[in-house]
Amino acid sequence: MANNQNARLERRKFFSDPILVSMIVILIVFLALFILYPLLMLLLDSVFTEGKVTLDVFRRVLSMQRFRKAFTNTLVLGFIVGLASTLIGLLFAYVEVYVKVRTKVLEKLFGVVSMLPVVSPPFVLSLSMIMLFGRSGLITRTLLHIYDADVYGLKGIAIVQTLTFFPVCYLMLKGLLKNIDPSLEEATRDMGATRWKVFTSVTLPLLLPGLGNAFLVTFIESVADFANPMMIGGSYDTLATTIYLQVTGSFDSTGAAAMSVVLLSLTVVLFLIQKYYLERKTAATLTGKASRERMLITDKSVTIPLTIFCTLVAAFVTLMYIMVPFGALFTLWGRNYSLSLKWFQYMFKTSGLIAFRDSIVLSLIAAPLTALLSMVIAYLVVKRKFKAKGFIEFVSMLAMAVPGTVLGIGYIRGYANGLFRTGVMQGLYGTGLILIIVFIVRSLPTGTRSGISALRQIDKSIEESAYDMGANSARVFTTVTLPLIKDSFFSGLVTSFVRSITAISAFILLVTPQYLLITCQINEQAEKGNYGVACAYATVLIVITYGMVLIMNGLIRIFGTSRGTGE
Amino acid sequence: MAKEKKGVRLEHISKIYQDPKTKKEFYAVKDTTLDIEPGTFVTLLGPSGCGKTTTLRMIAGFESPDEGEIYLGGEPINELTPNKRDTAMVFQSYALLPHYNVFDNVAYGLKIRKLPKSEIKQKVTDILRLVELEGMESRMTNQLSGGQQQRVALARALVLEPGVLLFDEPLSNLDAKLRVSMRTEIRKIQQKVGITAIYVTHDQSEAMSLSDKIIIMSKGKVEQIGTPREVYYRPSSRFVADFIGEANFLDAKVKEARGEKALIEVNGEEMEVNNYIGRKPGEEACLVLRPEAVLLADKGQLPCEVTLSTFMGAYQYYQVKAGEVTVQITDYNPVNKKIYETGEKAFLDFDTDGVYIL
């Protein structure tokens, strides 16, 4: 059958919209230049030595005892954290959806817990973990009088990462559990199954792909995490920290490139399984919406243990966050618990103000760009047909699987001497612009994802009608699409601001003395053992991010939900 | 009101789709040629999947034909994007812009055409009066009833004074009563404005009541084009006869054919009936009996036995067995007529001059 005319006409129509075409070209160039190219450079670096293709670098890296240890460490850690987070997340989700425990305190705690992944800088939990259980920890030393407590290493990272990532699992699984039709469970119950049997024969099998999904997402996060292993890992090195040390300690960036390729392959493979296999399976098994309210479990033998467990975990997490401002307010942690403002004063006297200014300014520039860009990508992916669509969707999602450290090394290898070491665009390296670009790349996938799911809700004929009335793509996008997904736009705005201002992994490698970032300051102070100052920075950072979230909610209330008043 | 009524011509249009599951390609529309006169109301009628919506969307520009050319007012428009075509569409889901009020929805296309503010206001006011929505300008679309939303969608398309107005099953989301009153209104407005209109529907009564001409489609092909009267009384195929109204089909054999008449044999009985499609002697054919065109009587053309007799109020509904075939009969206003009960023997009584073979 002849498809030529259709293809020709579609092409004609497509190219008669210059704004659309140039937008797509810009996007492709951006994605190729700032996501694909740095990764490609890592690969090239690790297989080319003096103009020859060889596996020497890989051989050298693989023979390093340190690297092999780090590789196993990373997998072990990821496995433990993935499993623990999924389990705790499942318990929380189950309690929320199935169990009747409507106490105000617990609801508040659940709210806090689900809020944490949004506002929390990544290493805050490590910081308070050290302050609570470290050598001069509040609990270990002051309360229990243990003087040689060792919180560093695998158990420290595992606990901290689990507490950091389980809220993500909780939110994912909550959504899935809500989609299980209660009549399925009632039917099996009616046929004589016990509650446990219902859970194992209905709920669990339906949820299984979702659990796998949650496990892999956390696994990837854990493997990619840099800040926590850096701070609380002690001698337990993971791939992310080893790569960092390979660059900053051994000045071996080719070796680091090869290691990055290994780490990247690991996360990308996991990501592909997660995205293209498990996510689809989840969608396939849990399609129906719950037909009506679920009868909540009131049986005390179920509710009491579950409630106690969840309350303890949630309370513990909350406690760890509360530790941070106190860490900044106590005169000397572990010795003198009188209140003082000296750490804050110290912070502002040294580089505090500059760090806040730089972090905030750079994040404020990056956030609207990210939000807009991700909405444009979402629009193109969901609403338009064109050849490069698959490329755009894939690359912008791929960025989710790229660990920050890997991206950082990629930028060093790719831009320190210009594009392909020719000196072209060399001026970019070391500027604030490259930091902004990394901010954008790091937050793009989440924004795009939320944009895509928001756009899928919108009947395509609404945009078609605007198109039919004479609007071109740019006009359709600005007058129809964007106003309809402004909730998603605003939340993308804030999420990317928060992610940018709390990010560290890629930036610690790229930041130059010219710019001071809050997160790098926290890391530096904590490494030096100045926990008071680190806590002071972290406190202000949490206040900023939390304030941003409040502003977002306010904005959405004003502009988002009310359906506008025209022009 | 329309600047210029335009005709639409489709020349050998084909559209190929790929089945998402089997990856097999198939013709959604196959080699379709149509001529739609300026100022007429034409309906594309057919069951779902017959290609009617695809045809409409190709005229609007949302889909590109794989073969053939589409003309609007004599100009080829294949290469134009929807926003450059002189068409306006009323969508099945209305597709009103939910963040705009009624006025802004109707004014949207005019603003794109950069008309002066005062002119926009005048036009919107006029058109809202036409669809009887004056005073509703500042309402948000979600504060309107289904019928009112439908009127906004219509006003929004009409105000652009397009060469041709396209309707994609616009009434299918309304309840039955409203559907009837809206379709009368659409027809009234179209005649008042004198615009060319192409209307897609699967509802035959909608097609009958609205159209100057009905285009009946099946499996991507045009089955018949004609006035409502023509397609009902002189269907060109069994598909059309079955799709428009109800029909009983009895196997018949053609014995002689003279002009538009033919002598046939049905269930052993001979009779002369209409032969519009020119069946030849010796051919197998079928006799078409509309349920309302047949009565039960003690004597008539064909013997039968009653298998079901139900009182429906407006009519007595029968199912009878004539030979091997079950025939449905609706006997209207049965108040003083003889009612046949299940199991009784009777005859099918019909006017042989009013029935035809296919």
Short mmCIF file of C-alpha atoms in Angstrom, two decimals, chain A residues 1-10 12-14 16-17 385 459-473 475-476 479-481 483-484 486 563-567, chain B residues 15-16 25-27 57 60-68 78-83 85 87-89 91 93 95-100 104-105 108-109 111-113 140 142 156 160:
data_model
loop_
_atom_site.label_atom_id
_atom_site.label_comp_id
_atom_site.label_asym_id
_atom_site.label_seq_id
_atom_site.Cartn_x
_atom_site.Cartn_y
_atom_site.Cartn_z
CA MET A 1 0.00 0.00 0.00
CA ALA A 2 1.25 3.43 -0.88
CA ASN A 3 1.96 5.48 2.18
CA ASN A 4 4.05 8.04 0.37
CA GLN A 5 1.48 10.73 -0.09
CA ASN A 6 0.45 10.67 3.54
CA ALA A 7 4.08 10.94 4.65
CA ARG A 8 4.74 13.73 2.17
CA LEU A 9 1.68 15.71 3.24
CA GLU A 10 2.42 15.26 6.91
CA ARG A 12 4.63 19.51 4.37
CA LYS A 13 2.21 20.39 7.11
CA PHE A 14 4.87 19.92 9.73
CA SER A 16 4.75 24.93 7.50
CA ASP A 17 4.96 25.59 11.24
CA LYS A 385 3.48 13.34 15.72
CA ASP A 459 -9.00 15.51 25.61
CA LYS A 460 -7.03 15.93 22.42
CA SER A 461 -9.93 17.57 20.67
CA ILE A 462 -9.58 20.66 22.88
CA GLU A 463 -6.26 21.46 21.24
CA GLU A 464 -7.54 20.33 17.88
CA SER A 465 -10.39 22.78 18.15
CA ALA A 466 -7.99 25.67 18.75
CA TYR A 467 -5.87 24.46 15.86
CA ASP A 468 -8.99 24.21 13.72
CA MET A 469 -9.97 27.79 14.57
CA GLY A 470 -6.71 29.01 13.10
CA ALA A 471 -4.11 28.90 15.89
CA ASN A 472 -0.61 27.69 15.06
CA SER A 473 1.33 25.37 17.37
CA ARG A 475 -0.45 29.77 19.94
CA VAL A 476 -2.14 26.48 20.82
CA THR A 479 -3.24 29.83 25.00
CA VAL A 480 -4.58 26.33 25.52
CA THR A 481 -2.06 23.68 26.57
CA PRO A 483 -3.10 27.17 30.89
CA LEU A 484 -4.64 23.72 31.16
CA LYS A 486 -0.56 25.07 34.90
CA ARG A 563 -10.20 27.75 35.80
CA GLY A 564 -9.04 31.27 35.04
CA THR A 565 -11.10 34.21 33.93
CA GLY A 566 -10.13 34.45 30.31
CA GLU A 567 -7.71 37.07 29.20
CA LYS B 15 -6.56 6.49 3.98
CA ILE B 16 -4.54 3.60 5.28
CA GLU B 25 -2.43 -2.21 7.23
CA PHE B 26 -6.00 -1.69 6.18
CA TYR B 27 -8.01 0.91 4.30
CA ARG B 57 -10.90 14.68 9.75
CA ALA B 60 -10.48 19.36 8.39
CA GLY B 61 -6.80 18.57 7.88
CA PHE B 62 -6.13 16.52 11.00
CA GLU B 63 -5.37 13.50 8.85
CA SER B 64 -3.64 13.39 5.50
CA PRO B 65 -5.00 11.15 2.75
CA ASP B 66 -2.70 8.44 1.44
CA GLU B 67 -4.14 8.81 -2.02
CA GLY B 68 -6.25 11.39 -3.76
CA ASN B 78 -4.15 18.62 0.76
CA GLU B 79 -1.08 20.52 1.87
CA LEU B 80 -2.79 22.99 4.18
CA THR B 81 -2.67 22.53 7.94
CA PRO B 82 -6.00 22.67 9.81
CA ASN B 83 -5.40 26.25 10.93
CA ARG B 85 -8.16 25.69 6.03
CA THR B 87 -13.27 24.91 7.67
CA ALA B 88 -14.62 24.98 11.19
CA MET B 89 -15.45 21.93 13.20
CA PHE B 91 -16.44 18.36 18.03
CA SER B 93 -16.92 16.37 23.05
CA ALA B 95 -13.88 20.71 23.04
CA LEU B 96 -14.63 24.09 24.57
CA LEU B 97 -11.60 25.76 26.10
CA PRO B 98 -12.27 25.15 29.79
CA HIS B 99 -10.22 28.10 31.01
CA TYR B 100 -12.14 30.63 28.91
CA ASP B 104 -13.62 34.24 24.89
CA ASN B 105 -14.36 30.82 23.49
CA TYR B 108 -10.85 32.86 20.05
CA GLY B 109 -10.71 32.37 16.29
CA LYS B 111 -8.69 37.17 17.81
CA ILE B 112 -6.32 34.96 15.85
CA ARG B 113 -7.56 36.61 12.69
CA MET B 140 -17.54 29.69 32.34
CA ASN B 142 -18.48 24.28 33.04
CA ARG B 156 -17.63 29.30 17.88
CA LEU B 160 -15.60 32.29 11.70
#
